[in-house]
Coordinates of C-alpha atoms in Angstrom, one line a residue:
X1 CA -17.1 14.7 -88.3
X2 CA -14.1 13.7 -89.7
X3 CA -13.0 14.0 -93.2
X4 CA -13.6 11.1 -95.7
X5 CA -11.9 10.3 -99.1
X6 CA -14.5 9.9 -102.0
X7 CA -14.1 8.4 -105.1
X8 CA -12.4 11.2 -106.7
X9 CA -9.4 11.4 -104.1
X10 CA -9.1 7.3 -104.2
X11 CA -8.6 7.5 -108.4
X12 CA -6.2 10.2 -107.6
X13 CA -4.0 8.1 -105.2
X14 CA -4.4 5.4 -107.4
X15 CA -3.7 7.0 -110.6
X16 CA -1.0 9.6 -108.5
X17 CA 0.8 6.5 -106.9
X18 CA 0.8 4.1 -110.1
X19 CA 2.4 6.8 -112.6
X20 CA 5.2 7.5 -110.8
X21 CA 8.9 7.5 -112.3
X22 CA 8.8 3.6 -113.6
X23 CA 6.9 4.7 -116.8
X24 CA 9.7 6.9 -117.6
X25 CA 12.2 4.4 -117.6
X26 CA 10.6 1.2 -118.4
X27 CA 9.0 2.0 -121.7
X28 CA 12.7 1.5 -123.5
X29 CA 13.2 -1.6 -121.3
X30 CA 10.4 -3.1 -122.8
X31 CA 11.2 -2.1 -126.6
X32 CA 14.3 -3.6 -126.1
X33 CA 12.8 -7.2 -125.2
X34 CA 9.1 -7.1 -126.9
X35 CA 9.8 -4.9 -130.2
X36 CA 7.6 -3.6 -132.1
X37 CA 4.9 -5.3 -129.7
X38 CA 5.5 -3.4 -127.0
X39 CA 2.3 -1.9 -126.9
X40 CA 0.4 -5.0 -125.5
X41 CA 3.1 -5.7 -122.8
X42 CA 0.9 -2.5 -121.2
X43 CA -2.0 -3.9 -122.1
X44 CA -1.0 -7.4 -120.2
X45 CA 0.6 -5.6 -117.6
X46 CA -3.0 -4.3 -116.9
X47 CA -5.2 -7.3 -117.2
X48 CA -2.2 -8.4 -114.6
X49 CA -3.1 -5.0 -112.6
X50 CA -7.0 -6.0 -112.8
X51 CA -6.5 -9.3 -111.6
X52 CA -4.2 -8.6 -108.7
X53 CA -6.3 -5.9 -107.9
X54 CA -9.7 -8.0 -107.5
X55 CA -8.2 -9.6 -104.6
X56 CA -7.3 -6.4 -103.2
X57 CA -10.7 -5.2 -103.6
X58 CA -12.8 -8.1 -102.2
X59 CA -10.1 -8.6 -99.0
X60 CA -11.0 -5.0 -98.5
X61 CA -14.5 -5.0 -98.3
X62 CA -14.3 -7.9 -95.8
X63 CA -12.0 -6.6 -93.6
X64 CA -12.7 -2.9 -93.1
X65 CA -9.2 -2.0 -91.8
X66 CA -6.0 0.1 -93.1
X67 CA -3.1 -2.3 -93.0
X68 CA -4.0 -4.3 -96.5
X69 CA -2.1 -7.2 -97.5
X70 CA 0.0 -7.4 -93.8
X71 CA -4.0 -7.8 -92.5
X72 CA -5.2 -10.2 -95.1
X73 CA -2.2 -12.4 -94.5
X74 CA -2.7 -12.1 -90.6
X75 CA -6.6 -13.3 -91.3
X76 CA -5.3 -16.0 -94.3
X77 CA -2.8 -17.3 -91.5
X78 CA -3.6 -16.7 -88.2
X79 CA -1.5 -19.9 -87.1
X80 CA 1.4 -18.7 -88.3
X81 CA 1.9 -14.7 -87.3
X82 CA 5.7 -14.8 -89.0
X83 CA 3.7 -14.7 -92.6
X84 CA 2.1 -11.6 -92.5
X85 CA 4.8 -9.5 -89.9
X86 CA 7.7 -10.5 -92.5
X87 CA 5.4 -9.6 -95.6
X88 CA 4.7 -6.4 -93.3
X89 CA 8.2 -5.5 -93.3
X90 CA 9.3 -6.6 -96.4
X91 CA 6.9 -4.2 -98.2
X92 CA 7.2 -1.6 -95.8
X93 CA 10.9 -1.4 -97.1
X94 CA 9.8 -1.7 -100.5
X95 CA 7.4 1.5 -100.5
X96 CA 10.6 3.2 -98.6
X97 CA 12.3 2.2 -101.9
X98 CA 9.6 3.2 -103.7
X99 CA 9.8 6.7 -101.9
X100 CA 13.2 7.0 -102.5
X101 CA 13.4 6.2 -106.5
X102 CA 10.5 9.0 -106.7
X103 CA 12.7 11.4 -104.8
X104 CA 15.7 10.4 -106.9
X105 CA 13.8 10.3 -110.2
X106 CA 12.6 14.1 -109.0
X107 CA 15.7 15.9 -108.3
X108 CA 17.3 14.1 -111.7
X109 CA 14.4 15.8 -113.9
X110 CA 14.6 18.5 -111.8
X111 CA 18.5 19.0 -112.3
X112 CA 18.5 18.6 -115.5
X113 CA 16.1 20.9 -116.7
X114 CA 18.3 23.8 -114.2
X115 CA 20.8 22.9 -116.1
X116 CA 22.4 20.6 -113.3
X117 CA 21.9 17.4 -114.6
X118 CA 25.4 15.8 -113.2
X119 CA 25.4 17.4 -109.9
X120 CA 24.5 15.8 -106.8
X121 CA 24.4 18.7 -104.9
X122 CA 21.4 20.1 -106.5
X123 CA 19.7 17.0 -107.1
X124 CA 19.8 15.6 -103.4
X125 CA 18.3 19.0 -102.5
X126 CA 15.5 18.8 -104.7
X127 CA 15.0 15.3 -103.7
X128 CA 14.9 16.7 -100.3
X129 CA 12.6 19.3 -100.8
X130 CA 9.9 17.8 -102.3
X131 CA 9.8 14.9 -100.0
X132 CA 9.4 17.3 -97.3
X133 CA 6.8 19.2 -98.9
X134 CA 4.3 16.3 -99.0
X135 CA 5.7 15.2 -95.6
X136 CA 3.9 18.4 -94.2
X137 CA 1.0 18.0 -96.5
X138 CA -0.3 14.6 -95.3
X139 CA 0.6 16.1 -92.1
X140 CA -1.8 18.8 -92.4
X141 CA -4.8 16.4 -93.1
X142 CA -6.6 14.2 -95.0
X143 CA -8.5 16.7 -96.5
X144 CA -5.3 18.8 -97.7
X145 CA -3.5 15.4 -99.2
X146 CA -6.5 14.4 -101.2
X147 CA -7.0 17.9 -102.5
X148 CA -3.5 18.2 -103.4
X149 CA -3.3 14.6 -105.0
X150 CA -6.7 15.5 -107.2
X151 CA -4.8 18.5 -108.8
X152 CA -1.3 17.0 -109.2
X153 CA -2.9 14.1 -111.3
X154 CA -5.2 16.1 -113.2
X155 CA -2.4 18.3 -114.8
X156 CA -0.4 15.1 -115.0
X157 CA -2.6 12.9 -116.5
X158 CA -3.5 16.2 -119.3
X159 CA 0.1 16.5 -120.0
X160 CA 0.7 13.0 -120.8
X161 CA -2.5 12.1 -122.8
X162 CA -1.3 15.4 -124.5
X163 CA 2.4 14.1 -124.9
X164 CA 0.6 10.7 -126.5
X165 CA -1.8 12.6 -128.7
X166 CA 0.7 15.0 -130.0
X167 CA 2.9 11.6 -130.8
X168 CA 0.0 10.2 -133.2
X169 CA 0.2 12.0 -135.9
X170 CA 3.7 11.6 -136.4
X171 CA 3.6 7.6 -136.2
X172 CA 5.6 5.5 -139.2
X173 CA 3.5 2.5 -139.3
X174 CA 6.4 0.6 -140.6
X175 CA 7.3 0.3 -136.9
X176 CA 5.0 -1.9 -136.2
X177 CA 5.7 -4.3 -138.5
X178 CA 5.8 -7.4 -138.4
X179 CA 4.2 -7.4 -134.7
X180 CA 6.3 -10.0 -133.6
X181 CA 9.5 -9.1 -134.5
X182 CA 11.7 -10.6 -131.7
X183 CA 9.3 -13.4 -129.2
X184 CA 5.9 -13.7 -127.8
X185 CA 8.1 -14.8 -125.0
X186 CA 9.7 -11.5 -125.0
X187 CA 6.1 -9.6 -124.5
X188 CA 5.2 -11.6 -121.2
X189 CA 8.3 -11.3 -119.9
X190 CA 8.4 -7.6 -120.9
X191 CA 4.9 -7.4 -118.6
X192 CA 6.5 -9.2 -116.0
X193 CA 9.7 -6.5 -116.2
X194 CA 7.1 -3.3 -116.7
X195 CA 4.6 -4.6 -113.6
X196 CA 6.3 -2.0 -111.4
X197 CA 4.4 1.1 -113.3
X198 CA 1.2 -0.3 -112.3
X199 CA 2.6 -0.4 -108.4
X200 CA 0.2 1.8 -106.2
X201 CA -3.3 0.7 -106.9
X202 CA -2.8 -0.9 -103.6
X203 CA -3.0 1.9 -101.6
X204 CA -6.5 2.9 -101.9
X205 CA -7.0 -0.2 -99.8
X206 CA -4.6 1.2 -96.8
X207 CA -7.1 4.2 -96.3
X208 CA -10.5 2.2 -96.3
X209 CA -11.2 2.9 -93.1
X210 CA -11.1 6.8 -94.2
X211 CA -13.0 6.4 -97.3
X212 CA -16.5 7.5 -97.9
X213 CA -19.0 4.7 -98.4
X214 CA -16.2 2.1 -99.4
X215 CA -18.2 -0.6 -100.5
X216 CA -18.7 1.2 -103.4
X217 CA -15.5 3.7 -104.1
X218 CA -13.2 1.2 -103.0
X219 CA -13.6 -1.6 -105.5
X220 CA -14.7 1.2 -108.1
X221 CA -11.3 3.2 -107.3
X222 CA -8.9 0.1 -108.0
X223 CA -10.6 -0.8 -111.1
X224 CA -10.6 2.4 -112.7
X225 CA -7.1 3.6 -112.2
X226 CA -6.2 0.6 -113.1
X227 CA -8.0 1.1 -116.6
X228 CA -7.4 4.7 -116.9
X229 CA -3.6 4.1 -116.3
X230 CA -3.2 1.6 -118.8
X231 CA -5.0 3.5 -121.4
X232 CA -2.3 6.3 -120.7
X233 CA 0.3 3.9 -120.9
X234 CA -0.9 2.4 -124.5
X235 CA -0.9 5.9 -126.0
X236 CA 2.5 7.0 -125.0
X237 CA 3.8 3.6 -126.1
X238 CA 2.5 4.2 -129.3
X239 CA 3.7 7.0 -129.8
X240 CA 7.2 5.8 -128.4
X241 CA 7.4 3.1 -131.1
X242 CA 5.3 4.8 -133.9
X243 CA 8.0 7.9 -133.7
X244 CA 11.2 6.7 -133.0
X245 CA 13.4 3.8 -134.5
X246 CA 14.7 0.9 -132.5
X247 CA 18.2 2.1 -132.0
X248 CA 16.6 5.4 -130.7
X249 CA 14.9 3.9 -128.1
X250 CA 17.8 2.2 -127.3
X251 CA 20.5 5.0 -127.2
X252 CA 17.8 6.7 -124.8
X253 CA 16.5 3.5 -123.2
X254 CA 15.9 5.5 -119.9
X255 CA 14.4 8.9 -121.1
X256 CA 12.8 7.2 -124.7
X257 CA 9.2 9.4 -123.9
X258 CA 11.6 13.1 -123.6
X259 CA 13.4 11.1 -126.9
X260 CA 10.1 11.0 -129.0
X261 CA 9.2 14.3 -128.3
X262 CA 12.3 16.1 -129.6
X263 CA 11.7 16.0 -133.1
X264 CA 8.3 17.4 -132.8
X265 CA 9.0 19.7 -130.3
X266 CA 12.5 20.5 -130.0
X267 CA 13.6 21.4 -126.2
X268 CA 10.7 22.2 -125.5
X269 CA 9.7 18.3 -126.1
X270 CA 11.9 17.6 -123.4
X271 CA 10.8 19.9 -121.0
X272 CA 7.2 19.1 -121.4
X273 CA 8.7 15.6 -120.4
X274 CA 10.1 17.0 -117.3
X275 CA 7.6 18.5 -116.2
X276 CA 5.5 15.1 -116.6
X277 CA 8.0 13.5 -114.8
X278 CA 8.2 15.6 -111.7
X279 CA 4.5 15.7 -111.3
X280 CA 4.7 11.7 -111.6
X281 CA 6.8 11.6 -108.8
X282 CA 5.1 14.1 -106.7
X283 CA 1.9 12.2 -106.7
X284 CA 3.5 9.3 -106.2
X285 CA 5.4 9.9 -103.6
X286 CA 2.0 12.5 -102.2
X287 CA 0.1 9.0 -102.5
X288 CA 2.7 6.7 -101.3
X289 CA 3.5 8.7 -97.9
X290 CA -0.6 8.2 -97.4
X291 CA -0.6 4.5 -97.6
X292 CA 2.2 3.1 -96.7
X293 CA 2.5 5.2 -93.3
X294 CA -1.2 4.1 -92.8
X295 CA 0.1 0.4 -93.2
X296 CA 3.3 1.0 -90.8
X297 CA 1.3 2.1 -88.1
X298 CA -1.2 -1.0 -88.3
X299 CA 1.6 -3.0 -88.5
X300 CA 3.0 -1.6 -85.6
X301 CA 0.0 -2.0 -83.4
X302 CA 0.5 -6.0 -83.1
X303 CA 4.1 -5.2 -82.0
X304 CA 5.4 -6.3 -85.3
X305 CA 7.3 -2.5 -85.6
X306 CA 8.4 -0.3 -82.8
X307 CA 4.7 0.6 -80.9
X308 CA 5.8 4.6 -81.1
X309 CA 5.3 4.5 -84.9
X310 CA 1.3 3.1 -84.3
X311 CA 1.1 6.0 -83.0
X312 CA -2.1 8.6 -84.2
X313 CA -2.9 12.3 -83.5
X314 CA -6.4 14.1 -83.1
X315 CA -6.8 13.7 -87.1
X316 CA -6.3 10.4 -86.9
X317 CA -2.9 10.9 -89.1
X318 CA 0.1 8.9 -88.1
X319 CA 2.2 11.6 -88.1
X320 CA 5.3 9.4 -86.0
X321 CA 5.2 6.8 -88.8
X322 CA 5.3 9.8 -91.7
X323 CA 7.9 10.6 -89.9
X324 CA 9.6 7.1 -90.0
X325 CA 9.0 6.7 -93.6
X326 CA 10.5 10.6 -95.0
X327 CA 13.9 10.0 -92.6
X328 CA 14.4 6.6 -94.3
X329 CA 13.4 7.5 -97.5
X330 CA 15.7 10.8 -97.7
X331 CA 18.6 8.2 -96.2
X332 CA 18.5 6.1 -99.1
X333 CA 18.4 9.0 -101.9
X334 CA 21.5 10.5 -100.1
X335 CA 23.0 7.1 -100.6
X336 CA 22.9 7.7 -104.2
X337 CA 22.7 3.6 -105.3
X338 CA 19.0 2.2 -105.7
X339 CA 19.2 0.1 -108.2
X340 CA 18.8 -3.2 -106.0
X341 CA 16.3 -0.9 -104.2
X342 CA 14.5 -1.0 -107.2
X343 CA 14.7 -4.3 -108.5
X344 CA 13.9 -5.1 -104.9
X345 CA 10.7 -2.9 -104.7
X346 CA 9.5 -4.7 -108.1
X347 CA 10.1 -8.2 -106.7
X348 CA 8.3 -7.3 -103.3
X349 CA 5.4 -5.8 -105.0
X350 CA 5.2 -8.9 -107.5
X351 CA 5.3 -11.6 -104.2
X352 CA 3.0 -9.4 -101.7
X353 CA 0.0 -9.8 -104.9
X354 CA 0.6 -13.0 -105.3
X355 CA 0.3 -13.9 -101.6
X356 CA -2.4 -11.6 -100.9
X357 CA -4.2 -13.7 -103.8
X358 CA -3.0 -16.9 -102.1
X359 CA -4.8 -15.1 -98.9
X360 CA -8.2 -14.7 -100.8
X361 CA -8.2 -18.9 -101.5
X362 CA -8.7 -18.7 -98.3
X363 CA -10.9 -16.5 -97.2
X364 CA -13.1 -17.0 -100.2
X365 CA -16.0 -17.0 -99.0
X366 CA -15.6 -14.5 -96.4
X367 CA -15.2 -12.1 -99.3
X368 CA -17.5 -13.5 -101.2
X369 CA -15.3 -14.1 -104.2
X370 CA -15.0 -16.1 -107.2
X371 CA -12.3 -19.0 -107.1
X372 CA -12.1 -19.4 -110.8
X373 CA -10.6 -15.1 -110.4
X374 CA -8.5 -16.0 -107.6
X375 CA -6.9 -18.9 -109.7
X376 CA -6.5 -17.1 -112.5
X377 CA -5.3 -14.2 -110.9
X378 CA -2.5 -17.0 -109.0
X379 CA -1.6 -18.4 -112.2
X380 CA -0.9 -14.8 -114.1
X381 CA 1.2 -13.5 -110.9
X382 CA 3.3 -16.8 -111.0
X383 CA 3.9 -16.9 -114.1
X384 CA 5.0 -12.7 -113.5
X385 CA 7.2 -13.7 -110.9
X386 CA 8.7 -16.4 -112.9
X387 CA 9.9 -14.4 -115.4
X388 CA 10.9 -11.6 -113.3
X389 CA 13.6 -14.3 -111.3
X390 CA 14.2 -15.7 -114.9
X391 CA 15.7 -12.3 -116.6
X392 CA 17.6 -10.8 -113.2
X393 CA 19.4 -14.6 -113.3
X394 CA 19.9 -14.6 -116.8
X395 CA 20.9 -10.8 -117.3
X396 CA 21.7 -9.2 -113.3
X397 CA 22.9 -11.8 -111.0
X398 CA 24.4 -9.1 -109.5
X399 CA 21.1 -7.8 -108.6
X400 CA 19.3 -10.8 -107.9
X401 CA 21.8 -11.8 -105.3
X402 CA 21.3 -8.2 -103.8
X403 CA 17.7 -9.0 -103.5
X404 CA 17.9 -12.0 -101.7
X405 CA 20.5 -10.6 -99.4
X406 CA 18.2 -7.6 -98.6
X407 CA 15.1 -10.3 -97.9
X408 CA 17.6 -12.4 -95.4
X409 CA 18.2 -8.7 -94.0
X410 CA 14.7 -8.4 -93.3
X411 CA 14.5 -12.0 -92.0
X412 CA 17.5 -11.7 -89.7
X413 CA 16.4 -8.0 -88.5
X414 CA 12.1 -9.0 -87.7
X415 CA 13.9 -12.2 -85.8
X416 CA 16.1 -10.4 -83.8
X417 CA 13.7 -7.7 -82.9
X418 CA 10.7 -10.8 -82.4
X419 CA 13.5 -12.3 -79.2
X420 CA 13.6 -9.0 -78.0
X421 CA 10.2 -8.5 -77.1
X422 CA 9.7 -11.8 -76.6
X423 CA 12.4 -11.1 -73.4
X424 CA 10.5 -7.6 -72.8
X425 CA 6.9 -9.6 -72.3
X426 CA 8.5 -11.9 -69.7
X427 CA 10.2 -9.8 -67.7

């Protein structure tokens, strides 16, 4: 019999892949837009999370399949194949991004706490390293990934809630007052900026056909670390903006949870934020590995990817597209520049839930879902993406042009390779 994920191991992935490195980064980004109300951009950013996650859910239930939204979209639009192939590659590249920001965020903390924090050398090789590490765990099994995942998270998750906890009793209320100090504008579009920390949940639906009675843990998995994330991230942003003052936050904008931690604990503060970090990353990238190459080797079943990366071995584990996935990955941390990578991987995510809801209108009542969800769930994701486009014109055209030249990449590349085995199939 082979080995099944149960709800434990699909919180861990969920939890594992959502907390990756964004949290670190993003929590001065949004103090520096919302204020002092930067505690309920997390707490949109996960009704956001909820909602795109419902479709997720119910699309999974009905179609029983790894692949996720590339699948949905092929069901949503069967007329019109070039939908879900270019959404397949699109976020297949984005969870390579994904990978490689883990990696990168990794061998930075990793560095830095050596000592090394401006060499490259070191940090490339602890990048490296740890990618290859969970390359040969989710080549070992299913069994050995999810046990792996269900420890990492569990000492993550403890240190975190302990970082938060700690952080409470050192809170200046005056922080949080008035609420509202810059824009309710500034909170949505704070959510919209922050929606890449809850990226991941939408994994657990790439190994449904490996999960143990998944009409149940399936659903049940998204919700909850969905919910248990956002909790984790409400306690550490208080404790962010209940410790430190704005031009704190600011003058560490990228390492503001380490920043809060210093005057309570000294060093120490910031290697207790290390070591969070690293175990961020490694379940993130443990849990991104899992699904995504899942979802590459569906993908290349239809002849949308090369057919070698579809793929399978005895375990069922596609160990051509793990492959695939850690050669790209480690290319783009040895290029050193991810930013557009990033902002790229945020913007992917952001589109992929909002067309996966799109998908659901359609398929309604094949999953047997609410409408009134579905709409709601369109509306908040539009709104999201809105914004998102809104601040990279208004603040990084730079990186906004970057995007849309790495989308007509895509375009160009999934065209080119479509003629060619368009020419193979006649000959």
């Amino acid at each position: 019999m082979r080995d099944k994920l149960g709800l434990k191991e699909l919180v861990a992935i969920g939890i594992g892949s959502m907390i990756g490195g964004g949290i670190f980064s993003v929590m001065g980004v949004a103090d520096e837009i919302a204020g002092h109300a930067t505690v309920l951009v997390f707490v949109i950013g996960g009704i956001i999370a909820l909602f795109a996650g419902y479709n997720y859910a119910k699309l999974a239930l009905a179609y029983k399949v790894d692949g996720a939204s590339y699948i949905y979209l092929k069901y949503a639009f069967p007329k019109t194949p070039a939908i879900a192939a270019i959404t397949g590659w699109s976020v297949i590249v984005g969870y390579i991004g994904t990978l490689a920001l883990y990696a990168y965020t990794f061998g930075s903390y990793g560095a830095a706490m050596l000592g090394y924090a401006d060499n490259y050398l070191v940090r490339s090789l602890l990048a490296f390293g740890i990618l290859t590490l969970f390359l040969w765990i989710n080549l070992l099994g299913i069994k050995e990934m999810g046990e792996s995942e269900d420890v990492i998270v569990f000492f993550k998750v403890a240190i975190m809630m302990t970082m938060g906890i700690i952080g409470l009793f050192y809170l200046n209320p005056s922080h949080f007052q008035p609420l509202f100090d810059k824009s309710f504008s500034g909170v949505l579009l704070s959510a919209a900026l922050v929606f890449v920390a809850f990226e991941g949940f939408q994994l657990i639906t790439n190994s449904v056909a490996e999960t143990e009675n998944p009409d149940r843990n399936t659903p049940l998995s998204i919700y909850l670390s969905i919910i248990i994330v956002t909790l984790i991230y409400v306690v550490l942003a208080i404790a962010v903006i209940g410790i430190l003052t704005p031009q704190e936050i600011k003058a560490a904008k990228e390492y503001a949870i380490a920043e809060a931690l210093k005057p309570i604990l000294g060093e120490w503060g910031f290697v207790l934020a290390s070591i969070a970090a690293m175990l961020a990353t490694s379940s993130a990238i443990n849990g991104t590995l899992f699904g995504a190459s899942r979802m590459m080797a569906d993908i290349a079943k239809d002849g949308i990817f090369p057919s070698i990366l579809s793929y399978k071995n005895a375990k069922t584990i596609p160990s051509h597209a793990l492959l695939a996935m850690y050669v790209l990955a480690t290319l783009f941390v040895l290029y050193g520049s991810l930013d557009s990578i990033i902002a790229f991987s945020s913007m992917t995510f952001l589109l992929v839930s909002l067309a996966v809801a799109i998908a659901n209108t359609k398929l309604y009542r094949q999953t047997n879902s609410s409408l009134i969800i579905i709409l709601l769930s369109i509306t908040l994701m539009s709104i999201t993406v809105s914004l998102m486009i809104y601040y990279l014109f208004e603040n990084e055209p730079k990186t906004l042009f970057d995007i849309a030249m790495i989308y007509g990449l895509i375009i160009v590349s999934f065209t080119f390779y479509y003629i060619l085995q368009r020419k193979r199939l006649k000959r």
